[in-house]
C-alpha positions in Angstrom: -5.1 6.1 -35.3 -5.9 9.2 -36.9 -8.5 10.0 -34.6 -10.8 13.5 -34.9 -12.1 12.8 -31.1 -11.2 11.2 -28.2 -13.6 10.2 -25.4 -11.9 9.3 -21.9 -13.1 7.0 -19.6 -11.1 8.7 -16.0 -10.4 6.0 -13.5 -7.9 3.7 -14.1 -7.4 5.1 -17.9 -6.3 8.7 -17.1 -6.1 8.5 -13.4 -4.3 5.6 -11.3 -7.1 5.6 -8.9 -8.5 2.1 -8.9 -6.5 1.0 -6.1 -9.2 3.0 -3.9 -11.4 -0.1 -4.1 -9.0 -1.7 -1.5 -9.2 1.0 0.7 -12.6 1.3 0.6 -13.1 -2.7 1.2 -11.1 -2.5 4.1 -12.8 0.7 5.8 -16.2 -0.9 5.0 -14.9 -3.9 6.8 -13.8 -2.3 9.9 -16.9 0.5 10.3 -19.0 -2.5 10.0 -17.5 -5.4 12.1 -16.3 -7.7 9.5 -12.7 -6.2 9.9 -9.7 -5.1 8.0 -10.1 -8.2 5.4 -13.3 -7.8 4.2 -13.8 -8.2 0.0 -16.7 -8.7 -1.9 -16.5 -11.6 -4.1 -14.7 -11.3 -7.3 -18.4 -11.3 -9.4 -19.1 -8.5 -7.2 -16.1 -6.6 -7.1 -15.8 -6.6 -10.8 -19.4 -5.1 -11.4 -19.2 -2.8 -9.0 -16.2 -0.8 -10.8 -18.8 -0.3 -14.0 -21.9 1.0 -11.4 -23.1 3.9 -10.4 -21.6 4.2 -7.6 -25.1 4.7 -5.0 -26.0 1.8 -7.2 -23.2 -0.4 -6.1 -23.2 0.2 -2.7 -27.1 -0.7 -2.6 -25.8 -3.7 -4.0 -22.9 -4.4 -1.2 -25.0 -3.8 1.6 -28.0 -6.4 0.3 -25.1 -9.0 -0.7 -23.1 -9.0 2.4 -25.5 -7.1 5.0 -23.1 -4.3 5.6 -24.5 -1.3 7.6 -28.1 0.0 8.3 -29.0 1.1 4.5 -26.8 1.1 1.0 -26.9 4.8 1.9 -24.5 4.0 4.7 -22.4 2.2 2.8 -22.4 4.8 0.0 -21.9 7.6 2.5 -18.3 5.4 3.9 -17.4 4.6 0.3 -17.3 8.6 -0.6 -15.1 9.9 2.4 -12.8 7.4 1.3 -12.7 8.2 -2.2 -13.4 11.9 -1.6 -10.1 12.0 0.5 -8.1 9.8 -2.0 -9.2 12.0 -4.6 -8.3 15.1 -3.3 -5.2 14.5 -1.7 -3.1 11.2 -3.6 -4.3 10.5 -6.5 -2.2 11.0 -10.2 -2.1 10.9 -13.5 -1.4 7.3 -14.9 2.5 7.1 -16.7 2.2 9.1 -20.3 -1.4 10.2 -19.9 -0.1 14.1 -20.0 2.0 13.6 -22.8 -0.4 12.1 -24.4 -3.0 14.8 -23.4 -0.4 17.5 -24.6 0.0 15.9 -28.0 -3.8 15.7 -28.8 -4.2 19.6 -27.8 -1.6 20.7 -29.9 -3.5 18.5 -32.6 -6.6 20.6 -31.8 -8.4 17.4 -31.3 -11.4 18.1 -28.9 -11.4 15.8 -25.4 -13.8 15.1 -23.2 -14.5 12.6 -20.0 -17.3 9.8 -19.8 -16.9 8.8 -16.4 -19.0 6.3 -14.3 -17.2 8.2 -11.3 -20.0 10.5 -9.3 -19.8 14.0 -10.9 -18.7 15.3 -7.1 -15.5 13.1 -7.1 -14.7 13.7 -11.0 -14.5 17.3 -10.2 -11.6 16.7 -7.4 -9.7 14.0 -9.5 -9.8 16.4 -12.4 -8.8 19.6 -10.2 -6.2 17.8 -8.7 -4.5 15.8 -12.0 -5.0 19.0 -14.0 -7.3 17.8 -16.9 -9.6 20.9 -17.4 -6.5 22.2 -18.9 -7.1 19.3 -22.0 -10.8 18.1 -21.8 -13.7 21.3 -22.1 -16.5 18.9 -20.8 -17.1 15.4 -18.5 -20.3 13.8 -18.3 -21.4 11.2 -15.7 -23.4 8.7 -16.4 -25.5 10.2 -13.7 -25.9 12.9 -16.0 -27.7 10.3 -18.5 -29.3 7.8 -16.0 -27.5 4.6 -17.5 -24.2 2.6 -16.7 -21.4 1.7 -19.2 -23.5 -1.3 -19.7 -25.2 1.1 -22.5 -23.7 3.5 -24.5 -25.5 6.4 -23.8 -22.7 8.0 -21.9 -20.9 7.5 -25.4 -23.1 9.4 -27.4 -23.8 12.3 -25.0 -19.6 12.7 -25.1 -20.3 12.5 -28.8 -22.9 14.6 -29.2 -20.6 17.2 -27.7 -17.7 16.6 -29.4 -19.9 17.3 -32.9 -17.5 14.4 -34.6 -18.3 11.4 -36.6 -18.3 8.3 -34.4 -16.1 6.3 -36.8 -13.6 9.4 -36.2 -13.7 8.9 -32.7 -11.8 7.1 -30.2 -13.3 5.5 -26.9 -10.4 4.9 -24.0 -11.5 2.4 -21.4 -10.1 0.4 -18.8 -12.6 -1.7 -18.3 -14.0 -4.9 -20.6 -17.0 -4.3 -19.9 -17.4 -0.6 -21.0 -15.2 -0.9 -23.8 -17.6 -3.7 -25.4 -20.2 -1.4 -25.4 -18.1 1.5 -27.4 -17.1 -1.2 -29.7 -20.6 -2.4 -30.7 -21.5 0.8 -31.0 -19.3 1.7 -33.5 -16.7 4.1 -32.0 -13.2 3.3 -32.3 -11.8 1.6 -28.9 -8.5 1.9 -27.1 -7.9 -0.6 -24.5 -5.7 0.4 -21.1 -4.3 -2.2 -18.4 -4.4 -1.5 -15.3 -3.5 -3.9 -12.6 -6.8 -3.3 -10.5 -8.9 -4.4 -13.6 -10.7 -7.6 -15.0 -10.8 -9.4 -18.0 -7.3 -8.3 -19.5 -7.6 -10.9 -22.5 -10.9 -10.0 -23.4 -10.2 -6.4 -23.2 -7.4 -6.8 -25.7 -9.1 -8.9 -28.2 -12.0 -6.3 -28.5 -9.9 -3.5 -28.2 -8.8 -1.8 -31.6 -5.6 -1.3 -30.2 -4.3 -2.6 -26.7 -1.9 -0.3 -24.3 -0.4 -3.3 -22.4 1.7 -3.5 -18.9 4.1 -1.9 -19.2 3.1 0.9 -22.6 1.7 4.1 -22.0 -0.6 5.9 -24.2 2.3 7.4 -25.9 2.5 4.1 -27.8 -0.2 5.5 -30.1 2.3 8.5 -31.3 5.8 6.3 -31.4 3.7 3.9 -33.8 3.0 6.3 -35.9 6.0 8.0 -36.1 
């Protein structure tokens, strides 16, 4: 893959991070008496990973009546990530060779991100990716979820490449889908914390399995 421009999704394709979701499940449980076990169903869980995230907690307290307000439940889902954020989490295996090979290849980065802009900015601080990407964009920045591309085309619009020159990286189905029917090119990342592994191979144009890193796309073509 010869790409001209690369488009990263963060959590769970740059960042190991999506193990905050347990964390935040359990907290939520225990501030709001439905202790230490508590998990949304799996429907839920899963669409709540492509939300905004004040969007998803609207959609936690209605489902399961958690807390006074989906502001409440927003406000316990933030500590938790904002401490996570700043003080554990890393870079995924590979990710900064990876990063390192692209930026000696001049080819431009940037983040789309479903993360709120507040908590991209500690992940990225902390995991040292302003020194590779020179913009992120939320997808409160453009209003919509992954469910539509426009985060996509905002990243592309900056990058100033042609879309069949760049690459989308996603963890997530879902997201990755959307790239794909919109014409980008698609690189697929497991993660253990993510959904819909088969289908996010078969649309993917090429799959970073258990087990590969991203540096899988240099050893191929060398």
């Amino acid at each position: 893959m010869d790409i001209k421009g690369a488009i990263f999704d963060m959590d769970g394709t740059l960042i190991d991070s999506l193990g905050v979701w347990e964390i935040i499940w359990e907290e939520l449980g225990l501030r709001f008496g439905r202790g230490k076990g508590f998990r949304p169903s799996f429907e839920d869980d899963r669409a709540i990973r492509t939300m905004l995230l004040v969007e998803g907690a609207e959609m936690i307290h209605r489902n399961y009546n958690l807390g006074e307000s989906g502001e409440q439940v927003h406000k316990v889902a933030v500590e938790v990530t904002e401490r996570f954020y700043r003080e554990q989490v890393t870079l995924k295996d590979g990710v900064a060779q990876y990063l390192d090979y692209l930026k000696a290849k001049e080819v431009p980065m940037c983040i789309a991100s479903a993360t709120a802009p507040e908590l991209i900015k500690f992940a990225a601080e902390r995991c040292g990716l302003y020194n590779y990407v020179s913009k992120i964009i939320s997808c409160a920045d453009v209003g919509k979820g992954k469910e539509a591309p426009d985060v996509f085309y905002a990243a592309l619009d900056y990058l100033g490449t042609k879309k069949a020159e760049t690459c989308v990286f996603e963890d997530s189905a879902l997201a990755l889908t959307t790239a794909s029917d919109a014409g980008f090119l698609t690189v697929g990342i497991y993660d253990e914390h993510t959904f819909d592994h088969d289908e996010l191979k078969n649309t993917a144009t090429v799959y970073i399995d258990e087990g590969e890193t991203m540096m899988k796309l240099v050893n191929e073509q060398n």
